[in-house]
Tab-separated table of C-alpha atoms in Angstrom:
chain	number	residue	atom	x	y	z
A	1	UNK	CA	106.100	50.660	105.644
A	2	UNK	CA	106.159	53.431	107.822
A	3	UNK	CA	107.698	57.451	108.011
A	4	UNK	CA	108.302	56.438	111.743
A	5	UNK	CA	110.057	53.032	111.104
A	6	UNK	CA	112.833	52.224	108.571
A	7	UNK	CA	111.715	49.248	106.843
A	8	UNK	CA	114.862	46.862	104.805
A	9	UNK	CA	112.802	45.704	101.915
A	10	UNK	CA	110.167	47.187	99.431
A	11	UNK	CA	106.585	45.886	99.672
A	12	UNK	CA	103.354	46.585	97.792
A	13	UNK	CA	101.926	49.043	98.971
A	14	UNK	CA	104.863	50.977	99.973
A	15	UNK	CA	105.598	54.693	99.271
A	16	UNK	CA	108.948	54.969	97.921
A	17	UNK	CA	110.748	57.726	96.307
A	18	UNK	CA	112.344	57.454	93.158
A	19	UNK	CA	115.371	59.385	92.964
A	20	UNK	CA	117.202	60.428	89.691
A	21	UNK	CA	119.079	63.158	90.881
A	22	UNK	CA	118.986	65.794	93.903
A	23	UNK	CA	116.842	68.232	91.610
A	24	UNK	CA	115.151	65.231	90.233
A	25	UNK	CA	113.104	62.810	92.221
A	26	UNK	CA	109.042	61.959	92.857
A	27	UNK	CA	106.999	59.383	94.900
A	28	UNK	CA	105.347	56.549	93.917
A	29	UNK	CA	103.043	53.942	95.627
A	30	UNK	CA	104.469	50.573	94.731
A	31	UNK	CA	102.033	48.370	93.382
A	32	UNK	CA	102.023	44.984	91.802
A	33	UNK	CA	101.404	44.918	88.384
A	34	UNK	CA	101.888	48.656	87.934
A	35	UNK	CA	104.829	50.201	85.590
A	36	UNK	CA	106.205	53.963	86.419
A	37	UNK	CA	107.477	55.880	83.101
A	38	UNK	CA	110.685	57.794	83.890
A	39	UNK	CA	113.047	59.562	81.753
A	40	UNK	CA	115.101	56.514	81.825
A	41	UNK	CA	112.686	54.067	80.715
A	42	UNK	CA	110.029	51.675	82.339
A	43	UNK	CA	110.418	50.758	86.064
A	44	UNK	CA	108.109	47.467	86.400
A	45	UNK	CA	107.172	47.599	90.209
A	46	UNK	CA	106.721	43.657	90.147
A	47	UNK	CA	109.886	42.820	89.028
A	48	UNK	CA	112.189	46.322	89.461
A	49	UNK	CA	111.076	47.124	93.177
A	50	UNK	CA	109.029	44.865	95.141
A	51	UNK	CA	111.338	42.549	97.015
A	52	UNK	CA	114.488	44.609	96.708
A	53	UNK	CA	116.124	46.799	99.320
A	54	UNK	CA	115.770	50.437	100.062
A	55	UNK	CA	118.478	52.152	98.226
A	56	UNK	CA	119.013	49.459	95.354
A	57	UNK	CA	120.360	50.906	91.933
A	58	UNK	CA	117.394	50.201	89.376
A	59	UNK	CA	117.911	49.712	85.924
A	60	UNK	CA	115.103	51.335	83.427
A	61	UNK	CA	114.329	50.105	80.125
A	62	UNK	CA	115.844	52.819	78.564
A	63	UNK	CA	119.534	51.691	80.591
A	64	UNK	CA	119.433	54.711	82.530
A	65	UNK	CA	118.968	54.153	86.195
A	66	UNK	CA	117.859	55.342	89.707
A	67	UNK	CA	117.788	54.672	92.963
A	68	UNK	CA	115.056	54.024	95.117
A	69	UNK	CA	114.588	55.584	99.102
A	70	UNK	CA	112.743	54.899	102.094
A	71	UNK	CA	110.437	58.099	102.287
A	72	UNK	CA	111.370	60.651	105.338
A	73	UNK	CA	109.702	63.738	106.019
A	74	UNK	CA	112.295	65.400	104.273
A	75	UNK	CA	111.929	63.965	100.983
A	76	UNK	CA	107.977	63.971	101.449
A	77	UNK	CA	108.848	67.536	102.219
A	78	UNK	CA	110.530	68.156	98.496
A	79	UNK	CA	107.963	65.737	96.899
A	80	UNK	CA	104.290	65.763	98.461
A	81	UNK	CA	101.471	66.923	96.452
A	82	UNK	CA	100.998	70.720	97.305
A	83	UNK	CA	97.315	71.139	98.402
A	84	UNK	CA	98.562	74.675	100.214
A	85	UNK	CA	101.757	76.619	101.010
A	86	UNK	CA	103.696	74.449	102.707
A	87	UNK	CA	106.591	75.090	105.276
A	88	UNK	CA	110.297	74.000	104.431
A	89	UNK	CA	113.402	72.202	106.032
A	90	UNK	CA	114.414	75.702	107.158
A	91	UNK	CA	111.471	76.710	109.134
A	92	UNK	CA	110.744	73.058	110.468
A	93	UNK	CA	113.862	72.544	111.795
A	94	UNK	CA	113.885	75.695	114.192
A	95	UNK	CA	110.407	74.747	115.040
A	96	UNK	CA	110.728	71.304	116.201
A	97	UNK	CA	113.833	72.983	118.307
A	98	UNK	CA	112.314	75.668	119.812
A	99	UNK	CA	109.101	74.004	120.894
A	100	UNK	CA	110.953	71.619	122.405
A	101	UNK	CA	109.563	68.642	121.027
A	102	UNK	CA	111.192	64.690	121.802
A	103	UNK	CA	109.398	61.531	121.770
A	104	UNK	CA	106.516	61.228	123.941
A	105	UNK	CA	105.628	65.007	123.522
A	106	UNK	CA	101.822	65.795	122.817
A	107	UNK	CA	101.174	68.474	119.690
A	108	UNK	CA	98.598	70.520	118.682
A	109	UNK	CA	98.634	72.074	114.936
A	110	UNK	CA	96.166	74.038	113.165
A	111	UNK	CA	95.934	73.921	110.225
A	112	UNK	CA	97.223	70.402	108.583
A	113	UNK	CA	97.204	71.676	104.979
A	114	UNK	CA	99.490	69.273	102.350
A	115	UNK	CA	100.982	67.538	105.770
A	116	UNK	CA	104.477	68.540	105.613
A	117	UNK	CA	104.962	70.338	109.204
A	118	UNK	CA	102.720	67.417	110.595
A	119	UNK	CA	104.911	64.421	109.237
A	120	UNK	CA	108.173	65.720	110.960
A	121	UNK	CA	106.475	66.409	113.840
A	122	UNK	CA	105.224	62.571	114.085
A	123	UNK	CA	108.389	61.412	113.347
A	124	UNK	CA	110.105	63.386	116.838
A	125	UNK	CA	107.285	62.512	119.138
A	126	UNK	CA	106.892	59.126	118.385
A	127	UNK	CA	106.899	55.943	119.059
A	128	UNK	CA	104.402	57.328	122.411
A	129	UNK	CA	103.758	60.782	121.611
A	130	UNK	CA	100.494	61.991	119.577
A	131	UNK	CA	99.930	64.399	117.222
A	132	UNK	CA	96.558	66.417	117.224
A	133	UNK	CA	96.051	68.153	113.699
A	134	UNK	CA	93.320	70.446	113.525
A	135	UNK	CA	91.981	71.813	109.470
A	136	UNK	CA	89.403	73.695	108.292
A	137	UNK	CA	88.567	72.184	105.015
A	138	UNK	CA	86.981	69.501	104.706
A	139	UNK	CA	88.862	67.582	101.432
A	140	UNK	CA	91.922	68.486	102.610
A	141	UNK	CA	91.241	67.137	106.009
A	142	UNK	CA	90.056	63.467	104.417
A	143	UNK	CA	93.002	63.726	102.243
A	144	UNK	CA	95.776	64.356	104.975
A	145	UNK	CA	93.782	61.335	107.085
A	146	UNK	CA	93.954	59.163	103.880
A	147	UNK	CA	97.669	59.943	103.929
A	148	UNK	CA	98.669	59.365	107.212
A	149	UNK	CA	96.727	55.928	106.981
A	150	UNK	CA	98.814	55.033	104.232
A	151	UNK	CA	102.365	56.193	105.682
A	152	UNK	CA	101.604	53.562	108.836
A	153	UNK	CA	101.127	56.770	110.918
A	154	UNK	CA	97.564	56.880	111.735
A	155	UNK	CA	98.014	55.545	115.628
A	156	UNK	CA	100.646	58.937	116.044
A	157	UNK	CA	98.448	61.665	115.061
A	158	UNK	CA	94.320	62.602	115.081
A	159	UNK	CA	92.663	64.316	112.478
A	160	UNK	CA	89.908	67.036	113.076
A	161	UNK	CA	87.715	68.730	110.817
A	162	UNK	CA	86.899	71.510	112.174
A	163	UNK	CA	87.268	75.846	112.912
A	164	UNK	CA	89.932	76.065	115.544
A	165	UNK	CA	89.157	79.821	115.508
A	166	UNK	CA	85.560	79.207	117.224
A	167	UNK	CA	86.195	75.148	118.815
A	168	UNK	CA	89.676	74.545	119.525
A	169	UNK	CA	91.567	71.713	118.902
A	170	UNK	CA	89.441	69.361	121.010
A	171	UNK	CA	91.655	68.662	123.758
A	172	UNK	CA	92.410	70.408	127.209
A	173	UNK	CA	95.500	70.691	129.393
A	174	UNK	CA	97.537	67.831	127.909
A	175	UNK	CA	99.371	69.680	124.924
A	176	UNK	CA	103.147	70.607	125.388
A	177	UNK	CA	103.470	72.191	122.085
A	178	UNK	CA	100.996	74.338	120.046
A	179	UNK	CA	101.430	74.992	116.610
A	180	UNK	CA	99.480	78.184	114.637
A	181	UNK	CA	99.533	78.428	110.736
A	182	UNK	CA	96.144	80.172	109.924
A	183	UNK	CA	95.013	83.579	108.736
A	184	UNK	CA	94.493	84.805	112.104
A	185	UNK	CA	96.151	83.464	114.959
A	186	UNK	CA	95.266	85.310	117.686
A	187	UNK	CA	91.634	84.678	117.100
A	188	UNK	CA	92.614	80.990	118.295
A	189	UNK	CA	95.565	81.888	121.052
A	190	UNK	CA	92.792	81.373	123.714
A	191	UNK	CA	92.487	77.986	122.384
A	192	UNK	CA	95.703	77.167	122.557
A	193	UNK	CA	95.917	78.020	126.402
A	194	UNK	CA	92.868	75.531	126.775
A	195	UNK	CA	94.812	72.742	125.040
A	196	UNK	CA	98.606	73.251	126.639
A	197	UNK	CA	99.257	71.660	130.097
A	198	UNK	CA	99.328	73.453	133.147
A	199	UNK	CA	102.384	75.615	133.175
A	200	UNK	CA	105.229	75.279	130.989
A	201	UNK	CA	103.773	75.066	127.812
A	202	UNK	CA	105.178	76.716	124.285
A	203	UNK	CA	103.486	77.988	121.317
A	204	UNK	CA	104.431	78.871	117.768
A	205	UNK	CA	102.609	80.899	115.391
A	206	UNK	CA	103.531	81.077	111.734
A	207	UNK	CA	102.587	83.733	109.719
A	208	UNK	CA	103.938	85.950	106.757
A	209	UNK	CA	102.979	89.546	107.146
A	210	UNK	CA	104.273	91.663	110.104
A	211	UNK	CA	100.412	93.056	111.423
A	212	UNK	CA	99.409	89.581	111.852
A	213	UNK	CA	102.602	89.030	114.225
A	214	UNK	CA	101.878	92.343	115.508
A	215	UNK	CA	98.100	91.026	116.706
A	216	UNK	CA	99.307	87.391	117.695
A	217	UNK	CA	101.921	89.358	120.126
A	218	UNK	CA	99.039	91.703	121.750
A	219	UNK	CA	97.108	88.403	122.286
A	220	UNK	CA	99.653	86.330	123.482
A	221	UNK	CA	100.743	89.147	126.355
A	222	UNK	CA	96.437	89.241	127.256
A	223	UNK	CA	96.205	85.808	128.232
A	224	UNK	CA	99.008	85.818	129.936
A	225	UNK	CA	102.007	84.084	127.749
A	226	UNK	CA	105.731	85.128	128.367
A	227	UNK	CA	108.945	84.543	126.555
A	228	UNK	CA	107.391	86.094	123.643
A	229	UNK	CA	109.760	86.764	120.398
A	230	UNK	CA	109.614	86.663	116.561
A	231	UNK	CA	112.180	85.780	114.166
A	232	UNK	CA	112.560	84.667	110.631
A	233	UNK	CA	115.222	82.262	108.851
A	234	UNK	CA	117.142	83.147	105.928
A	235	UNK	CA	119.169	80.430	104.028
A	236	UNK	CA	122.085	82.212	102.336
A	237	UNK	CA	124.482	79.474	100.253
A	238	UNK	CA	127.842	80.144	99.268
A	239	UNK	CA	129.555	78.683	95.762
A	240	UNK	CA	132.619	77.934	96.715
A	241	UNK	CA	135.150	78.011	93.814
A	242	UNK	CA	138.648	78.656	92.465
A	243	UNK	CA	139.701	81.864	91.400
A	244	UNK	CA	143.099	83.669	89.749
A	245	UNK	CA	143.853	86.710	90.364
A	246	UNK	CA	147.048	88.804	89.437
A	247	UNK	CA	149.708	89.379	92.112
A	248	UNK	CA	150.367	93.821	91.763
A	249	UNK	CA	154.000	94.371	91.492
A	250	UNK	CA	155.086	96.231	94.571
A	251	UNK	CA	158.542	96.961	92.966
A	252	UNK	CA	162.076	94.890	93.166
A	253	UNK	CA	162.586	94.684	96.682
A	254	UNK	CA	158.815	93.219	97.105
A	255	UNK	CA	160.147	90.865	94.314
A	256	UNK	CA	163.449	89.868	95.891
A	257	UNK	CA	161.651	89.040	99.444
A	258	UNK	CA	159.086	87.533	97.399
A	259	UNK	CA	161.357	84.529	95.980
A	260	UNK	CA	163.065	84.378	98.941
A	261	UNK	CA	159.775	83.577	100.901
A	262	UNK	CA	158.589	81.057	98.659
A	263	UNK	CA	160.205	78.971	96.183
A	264	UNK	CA	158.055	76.580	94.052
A	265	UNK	CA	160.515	73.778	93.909
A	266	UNK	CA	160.891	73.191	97.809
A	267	UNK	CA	158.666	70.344	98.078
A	268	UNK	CA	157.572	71.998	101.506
A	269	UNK	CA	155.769	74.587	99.293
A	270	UNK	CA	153.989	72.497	96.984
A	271	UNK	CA	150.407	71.554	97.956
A	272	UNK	CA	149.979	75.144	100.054
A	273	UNK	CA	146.644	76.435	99.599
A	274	UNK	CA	147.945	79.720	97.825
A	275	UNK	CA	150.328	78.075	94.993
A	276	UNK	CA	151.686	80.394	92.352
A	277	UNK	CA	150.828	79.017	88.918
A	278	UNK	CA	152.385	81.216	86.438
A	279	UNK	CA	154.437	84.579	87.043
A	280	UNK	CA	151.860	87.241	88.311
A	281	UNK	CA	149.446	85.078	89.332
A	282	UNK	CA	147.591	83.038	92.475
A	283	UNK	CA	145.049	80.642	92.546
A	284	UNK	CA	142.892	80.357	95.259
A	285	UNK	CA	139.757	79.267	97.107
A	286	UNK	CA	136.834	81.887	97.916
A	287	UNK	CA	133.624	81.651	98.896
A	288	UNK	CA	130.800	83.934	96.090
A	289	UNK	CA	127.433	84.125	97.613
A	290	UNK	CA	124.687	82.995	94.975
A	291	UNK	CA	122.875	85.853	92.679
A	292	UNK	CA	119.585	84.457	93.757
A	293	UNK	CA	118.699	83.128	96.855
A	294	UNK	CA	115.307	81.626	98.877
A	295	UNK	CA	114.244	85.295	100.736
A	296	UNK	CA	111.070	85.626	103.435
A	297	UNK	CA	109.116	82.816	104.050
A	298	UNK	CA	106.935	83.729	107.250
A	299	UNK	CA	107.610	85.340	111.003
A	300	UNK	CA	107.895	82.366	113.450
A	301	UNK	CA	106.740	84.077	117.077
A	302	UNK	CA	107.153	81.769	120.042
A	303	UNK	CA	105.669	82.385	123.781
A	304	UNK	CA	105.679	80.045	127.105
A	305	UNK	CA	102.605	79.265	129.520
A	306	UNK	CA	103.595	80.893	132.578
């Protein structure tokens, strides 16, 4: 099994996700002999999972069911264990674009925290890219290498334990992307000259307060980096649902052009968006903007090795 590499069928030693709904879902490392307790019931790996295909309907003991995925880094994303903050979908996704990335591109991150940044960037530079993950601490570090072993992804990325602040990321002129999620990124934007390739190279810096984008900026325009900007990205979802609301009476001759406009029985007229239900009212579509909604994350700033 590996995050890289759709596999058909469910082996021990697999990761798999179990899904019972799109709020409700965990991973679990198939195992032979093991059970997993669900709301459901009893899923018995030997019997329920290993053998059948990704995506099978399960039965639990209970007779509710769920169905079982091939892990992405999407649905790690939503289910790996949280040894730090991690970054999200949202964020990701404009990273992976602006930087550039496509398989065969070499990356440089710092730091590798719970792993979620780092698996979707294996998964877009492989099969012959690399991945070079840089982390301070040294459990997390052995965990994240542990993990990759285990997702079939160790021969896509490298993991260093070590300050990136004070000795870089351990590689020089070969990087096309650089990645920053520390405290203080521009203590390391010298590094991350050293590591990207001769000209061309792009660099992204995460980071949630506005002074520490205000420092990375002053340190990317010292040594020498152009194309510099900062953004952020706000997901805003809409509820789309049907209202009624009261047509106002504009008076007879309103009325008069009114019927003569529309008439319910023409078959023409039925199935319009805007149908008239009862007399003085209109049901329609509209779009209400949730109460609550997911607000800052983190500044992304971006640059280019002139």
């Amino acid at each position: 099994m590996s995050f890289v590499e759709y596999g058909d069928t469910i082996k021990d030693g697999d990761t798999a996700i179990v899904f019972l709904g799109h709020e409700s879902m965990f991973p679990v490392k198939v195992q032979h002999g093991t059970v997993t307790q669900t709301k459901y019931g009893v899923i018995r790996h030997s019997t329920d999972l290993i053998g059948k295909k990704y995506g099978s309907k399960v039965t639990c003991s209970k007779g509710g069911w769920v169905f079982i995925l091939h892990p992405t880094p999407e649905l790690w994303t939503m289910n790996l264990p949280h040894r730090t903050q991690i970054l999200y979908s949202t964020d990701i996704s404009i990273i992976t674009m602006m930087l550039e990335l496509k398989p065969g591109s070499i990356v440089c991150e710092s730091g590798t925290g719970s792993g979620s940044l780092s698996h979707a960037l294996i998964r877009t530079v492989a099969p012959t890219g690399h991945l070079y993950t840089v982390e301070f601490h040294q459990q997390r570090a052995e965990k994240a290498r542990e993990e990759f072993r285990e997702h079939g992804l160790e021969h896509l990325v490298t993991v260093t334990n070590q300050d990136v602040c004070k000795n870089g990321f351990g590689v020089s002129n070969i990087a096309d992307a650089v990645f920053l999620d520390i405290p203080s990124p521009w203590e390391a934007i010298g590094h991350a000259k050293s590591a990207l390739k001769a000209e061309g190279g792009r660099i992204c810096s995460f980071s949630p307060c506005i002074e520490q984008v205000q420092r990375t900026c002053l340190a990317m325009e010292e040594y020498g980096f152009t194309e510099i900007n900062t953004l952020e990205i706000l997901l805003r979802v809409y509820n789309v649902r049907t209202i009624s609301l009261q047509i106002p009476d504009l008076g007879k001759a309103a009325e008069d052009n009114s019927s003569a406009g529309f008439d319910s029985s023409n078959p023409s007229n039925q199935g319009s968006p805007c149908a008239v239900l009862q007399q003085g009212t209109v049901q329609f579509k509209s779009g209400v903007p949730l109460r609550e909604m997911v607000g800052h994350t983190g500044y992304l700033t971006f640059a280019t090795k002139s």
